[in-house]
Amino acid sequence: MFNHLVICGDEDSYNKKDEVKKSLMRRYFSYKIEDLKSHTSNDYSSMLNRVSEMVSYLKNTYPNSKVFGLVFCGSNIGKIVHKRENDINYGLCYNKEIASLSRKYNDTEIVVLDTMRLTVSEIKDIISIFINTKYEG
């Protein structure tokens, strides 16, 4: 049984997304990474729809697996904070504490990462906390 990470990003986040993806493949080998590829435009609604649809599909297809989405955004991130679509919770996580709280109390399934303000190291730390924090209700 594989767990799943669905990743996508805009054109401004392409390099950081790919660098983090390589690290994720080494660190989370029990996860299958579904890369929806970066958009060539900053159409966040379309990007979020694709990620939430895939997360929803994978959750329904593999109910015993962990399924998370990672959205890498280089700009205009304010439009997508706490968006809810397809019964999937989004959260803008800009540090490890917020990533933990987002999972623990909101059952956030898709984390939105600001690649303009966060370093690759910070992004990796946030993802680690996000994936490893359990929802407490």
PDB file of N, CA, C and O in Angstrom, residues 57-103:
ATOM      1  N   TYR A  57     -10.043  12.075  -5.412  1.00  0.00           N
ATOM      2  CA  TYR A  57     -10.077  10.797  -6.130  1.00  0.00           C
ATOM      3  C   TYR A  57      -9.235   9.732  -5.415  1.00  0.00           C
ATOM      4  O   TYR A  57      -9.684   8.608  -5.197  1.00  0.00           O
ATOM      5  N   LEU A  58      -8.008  10.105  -5.033  1.00  0.00           N
ATOM      6  CA  LEU A  58      -7.112   9.151  -4.379  1.00  0.00           C
ATOM      7  C   LEU A  58      -7.639   8.735  -3.008  1.00  0.00           C
ATOM      8  O   LEU A  58      -7.523   7.579  -2.618  1.00  0.00           O
ATOM      9  N   LYS A  59      -8.224   9.673  -2.261  1.00  0.00           N
ATOM     10  CA  LYS A  59      -8.800   9.337  -0.957  1.00  0.00           C
ATOM     11  C   LYS A  59      -9.939   8.341  -1.106  1.00  0.00           C
ATOM     12  O   LYS A  59     -10.077   7.427  -0.299  1.00  0.00           O
ATOM     13  N   ASN A  60     -10.746   8.511  -2.126  1.00  0.00           N
ATOM     14  CA  ASN A  60     -11.872   7.599  -2.348  1.00  0.00           C
ATOM     15  C   ASN A  60     -11.416   6.257  -2.907  1.00  0.00           C
ATOM     16  O   ASN A  60     -11.996   5.222  -2.590  1.00  0.00           O
ATOM     17  N   THR A  61     -10.373   6.268  -3.729  1.00  0.00           N
ATOM     18  CA  THR A  61      -9.873   5.038  -4.349  1.00  0.00           C
ATOM     19  C   THR A  61      -9.053   4.210  -3.374  1.00  0.00           C
ATOM     20  O   THR A  61      -9.093   2.978  -3.399  1.00  0.00           O
ATOM     21  N   TYR A  62      -8.282   4.876  -2.520  1.00  0.00           N
ATOM     22  CA  TYR A  62      -7.407   4.208  -1.557  1.00  0.00           C
ATOM     23  C   TYR A  62      -7.751   4.689  -0.150  1.00  0.00           C
ATOM     24  O   TYR A  62      -6.990   5.445   0.462  1.00  0.00           O
ATOM     25  N   PRO A  63      -8.876   4.255   0.410  1.00  0.00           N
ATOM     26  CA  PRO A  63      -9.338   4.802   1.694  1.00  0.00           C
ATOM     27  C   PRO A  63      -8.412   4.515   2.877  1.00  0.00           C
ATOM     28  O   PRO A  63      -8.485   5.200   3.885  1.00  0.00           O
ATOM     29  N   ASN A  64      -7.535   3.538   2.772  1.00  0.00           N
ATOM     30  CA  ASN A  64      -6.624   3.232   3.878  1.00  0.00           C
ATOM     31  C   ASN A  64      -5.263   3.904   3.731  1.00  0.00           C
ATOM     32  O   ASN A  64      -4.369   3.650   4.527  1.00  0.00           O
ATOM     33  N   SER A  65      -5.115   4.732   2.725  1.00  0.00           N
ATOM     34  CA  SER A  65      -3.844   5.430   2.480  1.00  0.00           C
ATOM     35  C   SER A  65      -3.926   6.866   2.969  1.00  0.00           C
ATOM     36  O   SER A  65      -5.004   7.461   3.038  1.00  0.00           O
ATOM     37  N   LYS A  66      -2.772   7.412   3.296  1.00  0.00           N
ATOM     38  CA  LYS A  66      -2.674   8.841   3.574  1.00  0.00           C
ATOM     39  C   LYS A  66      -2.552   9.544   2.231  1.00  0.00           C
ATOM     40  O   LYS A  66      -1.793   9.109   1.367  1.00  0.00           O
ATOM     41  N   VAL A  67      -3.297  10.621   2.055  1.00  0.00           N
ATOM     42  CA  VAL A  67      -3.242  11.395   0.817  1.00  0.00           C
ATOM     43  C   VAL A  67      -3.138  12.868   1.180  1.00  0.00           C
ATOM     44  O   VAL A  67      -3.984  13.399   1.907  1.00  0.00           O
ATOM     45  N   PHE A  68      -2.093  13.518   0.691  1.00  0.00           N
ATOM     46  CA  PHE A  68      -1.884  14.937   0.939  1.00  0.00           C
ATOM     47  C   PHE A  68      -1.572  15.642  -0.368  1.00  0.00           C
ATOM     48  O   PHE A  68      -1.030  15.044  -1.297  1.00  0.00           O
ATOM     49  N   GLY A  69      -1.896  16.919  -0.425  1.00  0.00           N
ATOM     50  CA  GLY A  69      -1.555  17.749  -1.568  1.00  0.00           C
ATOM     51  C   GLY A  69      -0.583  18.835  -1.156  1.00  0.00           C
ATOM     52  O   GLY A  69      -0.656  19.353  -0.036  1.00  0.00           O
ATOM     53  N   LEU A  70       0.335  19.147  -2.047  1.00  0.00           N
ATOM     54  CA  LEU A  70       1.307  20.211  -1.832  1.00  0.00           C
ATOM     55  C   LEU A  70       1.202  21.168  -3.010  1.00  0.00           C
ATOM     56  O   LEU A  70       1.434  20.778  -4.153  1.00  0.00           O
ATOM     57  N   VAL A  71       0.853  22.424  -2.742  1.00  0.00           N
ATOM     58  CA  VAL A  71       0.729  23.427  -3.788  1.00  0.00           C
ATOM     59  C   VAL A  71       1.822  24.457  -3.582  1.00  0.00           C
ATOM     60  O   VAL A  71       1.905  25.093  -2.536  1.00  0.00           O
ATOM     61  N   PHE A  72       2.671  24.604  -4.584  1.00  0.00           N
ATOM     62  CA  PHE A  72       3.789  25.535  -4.538  1.00  0.00           C
ATOM     63  C   PHE A  72       3.397  26.796  -5.306  1.00  0.00           C
ATOM     64  O   PHE A  72       3.112  26.729  -6.496  1.00  0.00           O
ATOM     65  N   CYS A  73       3.369  27.937  -4.610  1.00  0.00           N
ATOM     66  CA  CYS A  73       2.966  29.193  -5.238  1.00  0.00           C
ATOM     67  C   CYS A  73       4.046  30.237  -5.045  1.00  0.00           C
ATOM     68  O   CYS A  73       4.501  30.475  -3.937  1.00  0.00           O
ATOM     69  N   GLY A  74       4.426  30.865  -6.133  1.00  0.00           N
ATOM     70  CA  GLY A  74       5.451  31.898  -6.066  1.00  0.00           C
ATOM     71  C   GLY A  74       4.898  33.279  -5.814  1.00  0.00           C
ATOM     72  O   GLY A  74       5.606  34.162  -5.359  1.00  0.00           O
ATOM     73  N   SER A  75       3.637  33.490  -6.127  1.00  0.00           N
ATOM     74  CA  SER A  75       3.059  34.825  -5.957  1.00  0.00           C
ATOM     75  C   SER A  75       1.546  34.722  -5.843  1.00  0.00           C
ATOM     76  O   SER A  75       0.961  33.672  -6.070  1.00  0.00           O
ATOM     77  N   ASN A  76       0.921  35.836  -5.445  1.00  0.00           N
ATOM     78  CA  ASN A  76      -0.540  35.944  -5.401  1.00  0.00           C
ATOM     79  C   ASN A  76      -1.170  34.896  -4.496  1.00  0.00           C
ATOM     80  O   ASN A  76      -2.271  34.418  -4.757  1.00  0.00           O
ATOM     81  N   ILE A  77      -0.485  34.546  -3.432  1.00  0.00           N
ATOM     82  CA  ILE A  77      -0.907  33.452  -2.564  1.00  0.00           C
ATOM     83  C   ILE A  77      -2.138  33.785  -1.724  1.00  0.00           C
ATOM     84  O   ILE A  77      -2.857  32.906  -1.303  1.00  0.00           O
ATOM     85  N   GLY A  78      -2.407  35.062  -1.526  1.00  0.00           N
ATOM     86  CA  GLY A  78      -3.534  35.444  -0.685  1.00  0.00           C
ATOM     87  C   GLY A  78      -4.878  34.984  -1.197  1.00  0.00           C
ATOM     88  O   GLY A  78      -5.824  34.842  -0.437  1.00  0.00           O
ATOM     89  N   LYS A  79      -4.987  34.701  -2.497  1.00  0.00           N
ATOM     90  CA  LYS A  79      -6.264  34.279  -3.075  1.00  0.00           C
ATOM     91  C   LYS A  79      -6.678  32.887  -2.634  1.00  0.00           C
ATOM     92  O   LYS A  79      -7.816  32.500  -2.827  1.00  0.00           O
ATOM     93  N   ILE A  80      -5.778  32.098  -2.084  1.00  0.00           N
ATOM     94  CA  ILE A  80      -6.098  30.691  -1.860  1.00  0.00           C
ATOM     95  C   ILE A  80      -6.011  30.239  -0.411  1.00  0.00           C
ATOM     96  O   ILE A  80      -6.026  29.068  -0.144  1.00  0.00           O
ATOM     97  N   VAL A  81      -5.973  31.168   0.499  1.00  0.00           N
ATOM     98  CA  VAL A  81      -5.885  30.789   1.901  1.00  0.00           C
ATOM     99  C   VAL A  81      -7.207  30.165   2.359  1.00  0.00           C
ATOM    100  O   VAL A  81      -8.279  30.713   2.141  1.00  0.00           O
ATOM    101  N   HIS A  82      -7.101  29.008   2.971  1.00  0.00           N
ATOM    102  CA  HIS A  82      -8.241  28.286   3.536  1.00  0.00           C
ATOM    103  C   HIS A  82      -9.375  28.076   2.540  1.00  0.00           C
ATOM    104  O   HIS A  82     -10.532  28.170   2.887  1.00  0.00           O
ATOM    105  N   LYS A  83      -9.027  27.778   1.332  1.00  0.00           N
ATOM    106  CA  LYS A  83     -10.018  27.434   0.319  1.00  0.00           C
ATOM    107  C   LYS A  83     -10.500  26.006   0.578  1.00  0.00           C
ATOM    108  O   LYS A  83      -9.731  25.152   0.963  1.00  0.00           O
ATOM    109  N   ARG A  84     -11.761  25.764   0.360  1.00  0.00           N
ATOM    110  CA  ARG A  84     -12.312  24.422   0.558  1.00  0.00           C
ATOM    111  C   ARG A  84     -13.058  24.025  -0.708  1.00  0.00           C
ATOM    112  O   ARG A  84     -13.972  24.702  -1.131  1.00  0.00           O
ATOM    113  N   GLU A  85     -12.644  22.925  -1.287  1.00  0.00           N
ATOM    114  CA  GLU A  85     -13.252  22.433  -2.506  1.00  0.00           C
ATOM    115  C   GLU A  85     -13.265  20.921  -2.482  1.00  0.00           C
ATOM    116  O   GLU A  85     -12.339  20.307  -1.986  1.00  0.00           O
ATOM    117  N   ASN A  86     -14.300  20.308  -3.039  1.00  0.00           N
ATOM    118  CA  ASN A  86     -14.402  18.850  -3.076  1.00  0.00           C
ATOM    119  C   ASN A  86     -14.231  18.237  -1.682  1.00  0.00           C
ATOM    120  O   ASN A  86     -13.653  17.170  -1.541  1.00  0.00           O
ATOM    121  N   ASP A  87     -14.719  18.918  -0.654  1.00  0.00           N
ATOM    122  CA  ASP A  87     -14.573  18.470   0.730  1.00  0.00           C
ATOM    123  C   ASP A  87     -13.123  18.266   1.136  1.00  0.00           C
ATOM    124  O   ASP A  87     -12.797  17.401   1.945  1.00  0.00           O
ATOM    125  N   ILE A  88     -12.246  19.044   0.556  1.00  0.00           N
ATOM    126  CA  ILE A  88     -10.816  18.997   0.861  1.00  0.00           C
ATOM    127  C   ILE A  88     -10.430  20.321   1.513  1.00  0.00           C
ATOM    128  O   ILE A  88     -10.768  21.388   1.012  1.00  0.00           O
ATOM    129  N   ASN A  89      -9.708  20.255   2.620  1.00  0.00           N
ATOM    130  CA  ASN A  89      -9.283  21.458   3.332  1.00  0.00           C
ATOM    131  C   ASN A  89      -7.895  21.908   2.889  1.00  0.00           C
ATOM    132  O   ASN A  89      -6.970  21.106   2.839  1.00  0.00           O
ATOM    133  N   TYR A  90      -7.789  23.196   2.609  1.00  0.00           N
ATOM    134  CA  TYR A  90      -6.516  23.824   2.253  1.00  0.00           C
ATOM    135  C   TYR A  90      -6.030  24.678   3.404  1.00  0.00           C
ATOM    136  O   TYR A  90      -6.841  25.233   4.138  1.00  0.00           O
ATOM    137  N   GLY A  91      -4.728  24.843   3.506  1.00  0.00           N
ATOM    138  CA  GLY A  91      -4.181  25.772   4.475  1.00  0.00           C
ATOM    139  C   GLY A  91      -2.894  26.382   3.977  1.00  0.00           C
ATOM    140  O   GLY A  91      -2.060  25.692   3.392  1.00  0.00           O
ATOM    141  N   LEU A  92      -2.749  27.677   4.170  1.00  0.00           N
ATOM    142  CA  LEU A  92      -1.503  28.372   3.863  1.00  0.00           C
ATOM    143  C   LEU A  92      -0.576  28.162   5.057  1.00  0.00           C
ATOM    144  O   LEU A  92      -0.866  28.611   6.161  1.00  0.00           O
ATOM    145  N   CYS A  93       0.496  27.441   4.844  1.00  0.00           N
ATOM    146  CA  CYS A  93       1.422  27.133   5.940  1.00  0.00           C
ATOM    147  C   CYS A  93       2.756  27.805   5.668  1.00  0.00           C
ATOM    148  O   CYS A  93       3.489  27.399   4.774  1.00  0.00           O
ATOM    149  N   TYR A  94       3.062  28.815   6.450  1.00  0.00           N
ATOM    150  CA  TYR A  94       4.264  29.600   6.239  1.00  0.00           C
ATOM    151  C   TYR A  94       5.332  29.331   7.298  1.00  0.00           C
ATOM    152  O   TYR A  94       6.406  29.917   7.254  1.00  0.00           O
ATOM    153  N   ASN A  95       5.047  28.420   8.227  1.00  0.00           N
ATOM    154  CA  ASN A  95       6.072  27.965   9.161  1.00  0.00           C
ATOM    155  C   ASN A  95       5.646  26.623   9.758  1.00  0.00           C
ATOM    156  O   ASN A  95       4.521  26.158   9.537  1.00  0.00           O
ATOM    157  N   LYS A  96       6.527  26.008  10.525  1.00  0.00           N
ATOM    158  CA  LYS A  96       6.259  24.666  11.058  1.00  0.00           C
ATOM    159  C   LYS A  96       5.096  24.661  12.049  1.00  0.00           C
ATOM    160  O   LYS A  96       4.301  23.723  12.068  1.00  0.00           O
ATOM    161  N   GLU A  97       4.976  25.698  12.861  1.00  0.00           N
ATOM    162  CA  GLU A  97       3.901  25.752  13.849  1.00  0.00           C
ATOM    163  C   GLU A  97       2.532  25.783  13.170  1.00  0.00           C
ATOM    164  O   GLU A  97       1.615  25.053  13.558  1.00  0.00           O
ATOM    165  N   ILE A  98       2.402  26.601  12.141  1.00  0.00           N
ATOM    166  CA  ILE A  98       1.128  26.704  11.429  1.00  0.00           C
ATOM    167  C   ILE A  98       0.821  25.387  10.712  1.00  0.00           C
ATOM    168  O   ILE A  98      -0.330  24.946  10.674  1.00  0.00           O
ATOM    169  N   ALA A  99       1.838  24.724  10.168  1.00  0.00           N
ATOM    170  CA  ALA A  99       1.637  23.425   9.511  1.00  0.00           C
ATOM    171  C   ALA A  99       1.092  22.412  10.513  1.00  0.00           C
ATOM    172  O   ALA A  99       0.154  21.670  10.210  1.00  0.00           O
ATOM    173  N   SER A 100       1.658  22.386  11.699  1.00  0.00           N
ATOM    174  CA  SER A 100       1.201  21.462  12.734  1.00  0.00           C
ATOM    175  C   SER A 100      -0.229  21.776  13.167  1.00  0.00           C
ATOM    176  O   SER A 100      -1.073  20.878  13.244  1.00  0.00           O
ATOM    177  N   LEU A 101      -0.508  23.032  13.451  1.00  0.00           N
ATOM    178  CA  LEU A 101      -1.849  23.423  13.886  1.00  0.00           C
ATOM    179  C   LEU A 101      -2.891  23.173  12.792  1.00  0.00           C
ATOM    180  O   LEU A 101      -4.009  22.751  13.074  1.00  0.00           O
ATOM    181  N   SER A 102      -2.502  23.420  11.555  1.00  0.00           N
ATOM    182  CA  SER A 102      -3.399  23.217  10.420  1.00  0.00           C
ATOM    183  C   SER A 102      -3.833  21.762  10.303  1.00  0.00           C
ATOM    184  O   SER A 102      -5.006  21.470  10.071  1.00  0.00           O
ATOM    185  N   ARG A 103      -2.897  20.856  10.489  1.00  0.00           N
ATOM    186  CA  ARG A 103      -3.224  19.418  10.442  1.00  0.00           C
ATOM    187  C   ARG A 103      -3.965  18.991  11.703  1.00  0.00           C
ATOM    188  O   ARG A 103      -4.962  18.299  11.638  1.00  0.00           O
TER     189      ARG A 103
END
